Coordinates of C-alpha atoms in Angstrom, one line a residue:
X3 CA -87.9 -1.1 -73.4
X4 CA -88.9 2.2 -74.9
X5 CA -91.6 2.4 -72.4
X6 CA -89.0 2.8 -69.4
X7 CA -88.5 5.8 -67.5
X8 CA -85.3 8.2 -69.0
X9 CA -83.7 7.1 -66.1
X10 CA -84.3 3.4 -65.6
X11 CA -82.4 3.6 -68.8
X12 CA -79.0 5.1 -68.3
X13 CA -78.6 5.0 -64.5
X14 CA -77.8 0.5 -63.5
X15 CA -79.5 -0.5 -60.4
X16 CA -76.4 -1.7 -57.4
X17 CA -75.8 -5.0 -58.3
X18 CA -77.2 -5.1 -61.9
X19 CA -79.0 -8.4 -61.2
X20 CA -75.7 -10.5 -59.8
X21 CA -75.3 -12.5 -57.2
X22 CA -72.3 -11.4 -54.5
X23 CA -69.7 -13.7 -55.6
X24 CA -68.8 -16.9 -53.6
X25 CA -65.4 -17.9 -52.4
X26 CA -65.6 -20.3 -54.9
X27 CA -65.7 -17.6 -57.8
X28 CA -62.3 -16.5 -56.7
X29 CA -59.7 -16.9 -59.5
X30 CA -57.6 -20.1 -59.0
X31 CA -54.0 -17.9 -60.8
X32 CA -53.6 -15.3 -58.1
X33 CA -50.6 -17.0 -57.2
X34 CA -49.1 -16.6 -60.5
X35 CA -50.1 -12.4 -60.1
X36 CA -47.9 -12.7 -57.0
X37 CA -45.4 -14.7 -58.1
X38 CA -45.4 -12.2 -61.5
X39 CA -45.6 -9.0 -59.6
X40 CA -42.5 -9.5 -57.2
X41 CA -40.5 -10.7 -60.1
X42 CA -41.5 -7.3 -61.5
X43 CA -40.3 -5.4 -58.7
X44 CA -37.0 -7.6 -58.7
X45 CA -36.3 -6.2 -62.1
X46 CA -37.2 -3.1 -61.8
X47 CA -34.9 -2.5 -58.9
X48 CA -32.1 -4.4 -61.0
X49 CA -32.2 -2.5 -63.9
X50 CA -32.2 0.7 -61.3
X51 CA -29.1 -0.6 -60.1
X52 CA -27.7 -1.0 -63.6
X53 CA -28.6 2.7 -64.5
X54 CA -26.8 4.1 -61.3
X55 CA -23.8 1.8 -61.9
X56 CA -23.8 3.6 -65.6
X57 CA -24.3 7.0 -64.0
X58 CA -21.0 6.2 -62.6
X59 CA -19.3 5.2 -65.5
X60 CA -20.3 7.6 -67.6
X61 CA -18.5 10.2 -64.8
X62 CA -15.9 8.1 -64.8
X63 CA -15.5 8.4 -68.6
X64 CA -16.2 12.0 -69.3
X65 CA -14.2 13.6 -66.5
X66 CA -11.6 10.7 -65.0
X67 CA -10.2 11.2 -62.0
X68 CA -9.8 15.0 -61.6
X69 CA -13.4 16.0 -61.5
X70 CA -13.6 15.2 -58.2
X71 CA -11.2 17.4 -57.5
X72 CA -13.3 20.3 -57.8
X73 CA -15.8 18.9 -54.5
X74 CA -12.3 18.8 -52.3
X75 CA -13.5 22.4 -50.7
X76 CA -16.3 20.4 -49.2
X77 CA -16.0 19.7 -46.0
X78 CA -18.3 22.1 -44.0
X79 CA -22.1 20.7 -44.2
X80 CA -23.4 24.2 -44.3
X81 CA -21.4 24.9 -47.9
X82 CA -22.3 21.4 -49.2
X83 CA -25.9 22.7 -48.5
X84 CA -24.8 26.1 -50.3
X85 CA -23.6 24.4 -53.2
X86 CA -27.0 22.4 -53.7
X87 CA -29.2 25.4 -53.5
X88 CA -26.8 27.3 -55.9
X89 CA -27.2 24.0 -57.9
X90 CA -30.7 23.6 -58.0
X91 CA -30.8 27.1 -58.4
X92 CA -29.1 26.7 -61.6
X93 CA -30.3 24.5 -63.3
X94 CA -33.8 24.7 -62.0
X95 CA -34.5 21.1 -61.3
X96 CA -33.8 19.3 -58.0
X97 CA -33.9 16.2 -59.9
X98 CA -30.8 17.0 -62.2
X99 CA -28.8 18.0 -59.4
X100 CA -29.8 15.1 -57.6
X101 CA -29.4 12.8 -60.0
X102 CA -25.9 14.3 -60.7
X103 CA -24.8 13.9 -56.8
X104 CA -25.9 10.7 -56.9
X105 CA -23.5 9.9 -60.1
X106 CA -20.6 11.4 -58.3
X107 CA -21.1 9.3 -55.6
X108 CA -21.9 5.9 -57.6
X109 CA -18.2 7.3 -59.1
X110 CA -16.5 8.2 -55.9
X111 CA -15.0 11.5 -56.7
X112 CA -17.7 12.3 -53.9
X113 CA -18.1 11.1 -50.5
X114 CA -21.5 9.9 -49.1
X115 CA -20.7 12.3 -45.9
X116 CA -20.6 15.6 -48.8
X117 CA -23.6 14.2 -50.9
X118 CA -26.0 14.6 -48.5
X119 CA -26.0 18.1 -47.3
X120 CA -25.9 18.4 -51.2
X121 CA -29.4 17.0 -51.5
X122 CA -30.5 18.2 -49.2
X123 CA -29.7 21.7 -50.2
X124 CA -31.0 20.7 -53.8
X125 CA -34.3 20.0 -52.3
X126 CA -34.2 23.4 -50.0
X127 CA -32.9 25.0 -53.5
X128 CA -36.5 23.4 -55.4
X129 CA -38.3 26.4 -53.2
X130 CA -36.4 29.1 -53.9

């Protein structure tokens, strides 16, 4: 072998010697990877919803009921976008300022209809 080229040496030929593999060669558990993988994803998405349901406890917990007093002034679209810009502005992360949206939601001192001009000015607020 110390005869070969420098090449022949470090650089495999395609295929390597093998044979294309036969349907036969598949492997017989791909049906447990399946049934493995969605039961990932099931929990995954669980435990998602577990951490927003905490999100909203937590608000719920640190600033009861009068916190969401403070997101009463927004009923306009165009200030709820404002406020996410000045947000994300901030704090300098659209995903905080998502994230706490999202929270006051999950808690309800925030409506759906105000959240989302807020993240959507959080994201416009990630380019400024």
């Amino acid at each position: 072998s110390a005869l070969r080229p420098f090449h022949r040496r470090f650089i495999p030929t395609p295929g390597c010697g093998r044979l294309p593999m036969e349907k036969d060669d598949e492997p017989r558990n791909s049906w447990l990877i399946v049934i493995g993988g969605t039961f990932g994803a099931l929990a995954c998405f669980y435990f998602f919803l577990v951490g927003l349901q905490l999100l909203g406890d937590g608000f719920n917990c640190l600033g009861g009921r009068r916190a969401g007093g403070m997101f009463d002034v927004i009923t306009n679209p165009v200030t709820g976008l404002m406020v996410g810009i000045l947000a994300t502005v901030l704090v300098q992360s659209s995903s905080t300022s998502t994230s706490i949206v999202v929270g006051l939601v999950g808690a309800e001192h925030l409506s759906v209809k105000a959240g989302i001009p807020i993240i959507m000015g959080a994201n416009v607020g990630t380019s400024v």
